[in-house]
Coordinates of C-alpha atoms in Angstrom, one line a residue:
X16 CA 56.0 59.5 -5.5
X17 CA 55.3 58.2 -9.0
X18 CA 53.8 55.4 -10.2
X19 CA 56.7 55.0 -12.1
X20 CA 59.3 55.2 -9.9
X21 CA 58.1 52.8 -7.3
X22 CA 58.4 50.0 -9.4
X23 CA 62.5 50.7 -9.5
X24 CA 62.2 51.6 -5.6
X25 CA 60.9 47.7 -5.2
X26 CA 63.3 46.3 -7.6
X27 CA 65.9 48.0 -6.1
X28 CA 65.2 46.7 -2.6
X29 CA 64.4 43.3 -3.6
X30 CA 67.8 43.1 -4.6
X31 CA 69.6 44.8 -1.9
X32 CA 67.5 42.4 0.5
X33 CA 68.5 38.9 -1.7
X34 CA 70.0 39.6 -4.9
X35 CA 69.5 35.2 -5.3
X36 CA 66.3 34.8 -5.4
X37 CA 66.0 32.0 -8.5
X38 CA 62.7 30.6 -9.7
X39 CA 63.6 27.2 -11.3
X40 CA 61.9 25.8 -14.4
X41 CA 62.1 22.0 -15.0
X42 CA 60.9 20.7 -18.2
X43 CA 60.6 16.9 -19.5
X44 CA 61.2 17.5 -23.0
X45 CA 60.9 14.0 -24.0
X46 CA 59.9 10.4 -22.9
X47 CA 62.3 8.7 -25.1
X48 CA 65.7 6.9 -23.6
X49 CA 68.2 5.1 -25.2
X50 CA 68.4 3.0 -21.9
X51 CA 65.8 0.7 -20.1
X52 CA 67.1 1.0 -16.7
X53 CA 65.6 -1.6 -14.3
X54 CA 64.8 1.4 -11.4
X55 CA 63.6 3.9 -13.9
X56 CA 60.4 5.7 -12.7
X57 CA 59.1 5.9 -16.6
X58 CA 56.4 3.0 -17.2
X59 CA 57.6 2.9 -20.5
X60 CA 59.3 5.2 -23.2
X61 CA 57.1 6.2 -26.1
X62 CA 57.0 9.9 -27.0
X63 CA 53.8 9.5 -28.5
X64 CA 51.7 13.3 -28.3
X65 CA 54.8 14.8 -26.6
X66 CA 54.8 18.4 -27.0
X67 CA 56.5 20.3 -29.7
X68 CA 59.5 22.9 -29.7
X69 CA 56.8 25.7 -30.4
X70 CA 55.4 24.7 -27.3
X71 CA 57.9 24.7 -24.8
X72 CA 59.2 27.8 -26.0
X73 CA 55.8 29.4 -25.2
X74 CA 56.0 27.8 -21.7
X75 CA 59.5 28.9 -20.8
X76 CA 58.2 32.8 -22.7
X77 CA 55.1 32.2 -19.7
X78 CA 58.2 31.4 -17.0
X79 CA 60.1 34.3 -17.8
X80 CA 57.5 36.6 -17.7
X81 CA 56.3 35.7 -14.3
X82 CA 60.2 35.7 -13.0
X83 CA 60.4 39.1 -14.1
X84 CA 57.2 39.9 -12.5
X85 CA 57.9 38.3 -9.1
X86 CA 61.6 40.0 -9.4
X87 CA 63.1 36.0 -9.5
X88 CA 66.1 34.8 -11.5
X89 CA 65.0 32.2 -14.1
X90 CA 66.7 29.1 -14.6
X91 CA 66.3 26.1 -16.4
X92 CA 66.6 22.4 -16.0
X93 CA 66.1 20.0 -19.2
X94 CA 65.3 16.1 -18.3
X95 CA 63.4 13.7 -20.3
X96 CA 63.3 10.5 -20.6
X97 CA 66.8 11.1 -22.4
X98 CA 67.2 14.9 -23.7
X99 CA 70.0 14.3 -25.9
X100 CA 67.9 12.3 -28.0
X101 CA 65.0 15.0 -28.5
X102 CA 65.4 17.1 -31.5
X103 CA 64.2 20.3 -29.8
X104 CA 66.7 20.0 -27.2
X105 CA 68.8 22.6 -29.0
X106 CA 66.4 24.7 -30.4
X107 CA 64.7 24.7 -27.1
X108 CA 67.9 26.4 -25.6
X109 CA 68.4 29.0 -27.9
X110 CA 65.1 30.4 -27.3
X111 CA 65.5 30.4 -23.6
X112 CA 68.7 32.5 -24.2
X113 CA 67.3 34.6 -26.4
X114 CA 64.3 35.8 -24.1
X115 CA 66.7 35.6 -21.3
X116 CA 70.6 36.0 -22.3
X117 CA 72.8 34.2 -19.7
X118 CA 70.3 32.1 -18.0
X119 CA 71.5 29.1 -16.4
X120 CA 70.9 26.0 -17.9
X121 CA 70.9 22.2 -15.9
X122 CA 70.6 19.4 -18.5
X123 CA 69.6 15.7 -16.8
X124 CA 71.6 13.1 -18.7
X125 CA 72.6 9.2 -18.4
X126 CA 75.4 10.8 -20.2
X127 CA 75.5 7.6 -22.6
X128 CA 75.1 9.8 -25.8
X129 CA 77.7 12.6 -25.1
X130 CA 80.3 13.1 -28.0
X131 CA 82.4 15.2 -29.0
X132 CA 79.8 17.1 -31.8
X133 CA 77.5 17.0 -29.0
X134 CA 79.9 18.7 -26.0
X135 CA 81.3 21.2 -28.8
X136 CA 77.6 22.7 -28.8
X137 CA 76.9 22.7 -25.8
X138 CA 80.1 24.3 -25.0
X139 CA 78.9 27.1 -27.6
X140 CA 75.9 27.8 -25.4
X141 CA 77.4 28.8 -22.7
X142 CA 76.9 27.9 -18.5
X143 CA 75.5 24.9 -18.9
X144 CA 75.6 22.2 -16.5
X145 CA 75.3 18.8 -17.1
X146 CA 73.9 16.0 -14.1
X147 CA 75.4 12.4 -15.2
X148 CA 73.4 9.5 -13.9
X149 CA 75.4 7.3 -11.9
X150 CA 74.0 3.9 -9.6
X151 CA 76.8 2.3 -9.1
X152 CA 80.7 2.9 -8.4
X153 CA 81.7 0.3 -10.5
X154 CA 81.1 -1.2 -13.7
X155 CA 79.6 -4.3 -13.0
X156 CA 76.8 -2.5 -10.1
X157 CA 76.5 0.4 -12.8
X158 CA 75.8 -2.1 -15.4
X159 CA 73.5 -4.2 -13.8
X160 CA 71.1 -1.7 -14.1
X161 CA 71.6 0.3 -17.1
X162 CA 73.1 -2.1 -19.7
X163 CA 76.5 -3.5 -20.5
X164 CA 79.3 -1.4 -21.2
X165 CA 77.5 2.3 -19.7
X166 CA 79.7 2.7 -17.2
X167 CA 82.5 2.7 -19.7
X168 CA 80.4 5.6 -21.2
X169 CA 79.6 7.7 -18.3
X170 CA 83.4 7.6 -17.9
X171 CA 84.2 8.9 -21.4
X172 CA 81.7 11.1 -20.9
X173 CA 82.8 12.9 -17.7
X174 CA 86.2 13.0 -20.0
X175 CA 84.3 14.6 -22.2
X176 CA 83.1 17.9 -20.0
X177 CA 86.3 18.0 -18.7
X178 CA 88.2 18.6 -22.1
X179 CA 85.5 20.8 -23.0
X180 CA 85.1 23.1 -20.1
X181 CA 81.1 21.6 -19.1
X182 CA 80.5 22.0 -15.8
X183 CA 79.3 18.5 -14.4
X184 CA 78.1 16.2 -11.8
X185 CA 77.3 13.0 -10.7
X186 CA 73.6 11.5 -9.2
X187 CA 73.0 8.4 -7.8
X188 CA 70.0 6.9 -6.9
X189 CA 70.3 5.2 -3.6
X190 CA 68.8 1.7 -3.2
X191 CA 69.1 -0.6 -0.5
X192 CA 71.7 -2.6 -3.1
X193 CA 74.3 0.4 -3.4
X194 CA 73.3 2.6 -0.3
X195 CA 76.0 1.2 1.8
X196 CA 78.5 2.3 -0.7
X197 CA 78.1 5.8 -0.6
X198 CA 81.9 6.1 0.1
X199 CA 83.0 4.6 -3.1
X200 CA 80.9 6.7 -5.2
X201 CA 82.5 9.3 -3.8
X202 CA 86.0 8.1 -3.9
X203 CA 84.7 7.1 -8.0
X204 CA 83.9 11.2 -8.2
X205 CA 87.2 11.9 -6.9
X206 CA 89.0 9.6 -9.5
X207 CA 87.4 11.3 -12.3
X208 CA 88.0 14.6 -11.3
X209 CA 84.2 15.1 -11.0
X210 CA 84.2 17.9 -8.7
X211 CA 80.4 16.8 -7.3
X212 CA 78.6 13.7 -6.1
X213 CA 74.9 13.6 -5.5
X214 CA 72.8 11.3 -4.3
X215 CA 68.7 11.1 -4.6
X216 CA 65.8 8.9 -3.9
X217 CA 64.5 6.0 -5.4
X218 CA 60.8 6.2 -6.6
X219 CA 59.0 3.2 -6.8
X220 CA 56.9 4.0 -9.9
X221 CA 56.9 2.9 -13.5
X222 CA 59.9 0.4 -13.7
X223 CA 60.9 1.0 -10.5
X224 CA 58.0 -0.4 -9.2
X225 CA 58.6 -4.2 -11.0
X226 CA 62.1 -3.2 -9.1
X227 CA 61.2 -2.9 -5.7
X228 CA 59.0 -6.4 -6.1
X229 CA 61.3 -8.1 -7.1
X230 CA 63.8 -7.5 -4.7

């Protein structure tokens, strides 16, 4: 057998035996928010010597080749601080598609700064899916700890990926002060035709930590 063709024998198998075999890629792309949420695991929210677009385009070039080496699906997942407030956020997206057409895209969001400019684009990409931060399944537990009038936000924008085809989600973050609610944030999901509800843990770090002293 050829050296050559044994490459194509392997990738051939590695598909027959799991044709799903994905290789994440999660990249802060910024530590700048729009939101000071009181559980936050940030210690602050300066950007200061962040890295550049040029930079995380030669990471994700670095992730791609090794997925292609190891025979793994790429995919990417975009958090920050707030990524719909970094400037490379788009840019950063159009390289990963162009060094790897149709690669699945999850972007972390408080959802706060989705409009319709903003959904149209992101509709124009193409499978992208956005996770919309949720802590409470009402507006005044929501609000409590990410600002007056956000809940009302989250809201438009979950009204906002439906009228423009984004596929979307809700997180929580369970704390002892909403963890016994877990059935209204569901029923919450269900009222905005959300089609999933998550739930995570709460880190104790950065403001989180003047959080969990204080209560």
């Amino acid at each position: 057998m050829s050296t050559t063709t044994f490459p194509r024998l392997e990738e051939t198998l590695l598909r027959w035996i799991d044709s799903d075999r994905w290789l994440p890629l999660q990249i802060d792309i910024t530590n700048a928010c729009n939101l000071r949420c009181t559980h936050c695991y940030h210690p602050h929210h300066r950007n200061t010597d962040a890295l550049g677009t040029a930079d995380w385009s030669a990471i994700i070039d670095q992730h791609i080749a090794l997925c292609r080496k190891l025979r793994f699906r790429p995919s990417l997942i975009v958090c920050g601080g707030e990524p719909l407030l970094s400037p490379s956020l788009f840019p950063i997206l159009a390289h990963a598609r162009k060094v790897s057409q149709g690669i699945p895209v999850s972007i972390l969001t408080n959802g706060t700064l989705l409009d319709s400019a903003l959904a149209q684009r992101l509709q124009a990409i193409g499978d992208v899916r956005l996770q919309l931060s949720l802590d409470g399944p009402d507006a005044k537990s929501h609000d409590e700890l990410r600002g007056p009038g956000q809940f009302g936000k989250l809201q438009n924008a979950t009204a906002l990926c439906r009228a423009y085809g984004l596929n979307h989600h809700l997180l929580a973050v369970l704390t002892q002060e909403n963890a016994h609610r877990i059935s209204e944030f569901f029923e919450l999901a269900r009222n905005w035709a959300v089609p999933f509800m998550g739930f995570t843990r709460f880190v104790s770090v950065g403001y989180g930590r003047a959080a969990r002293a204080n209560g």
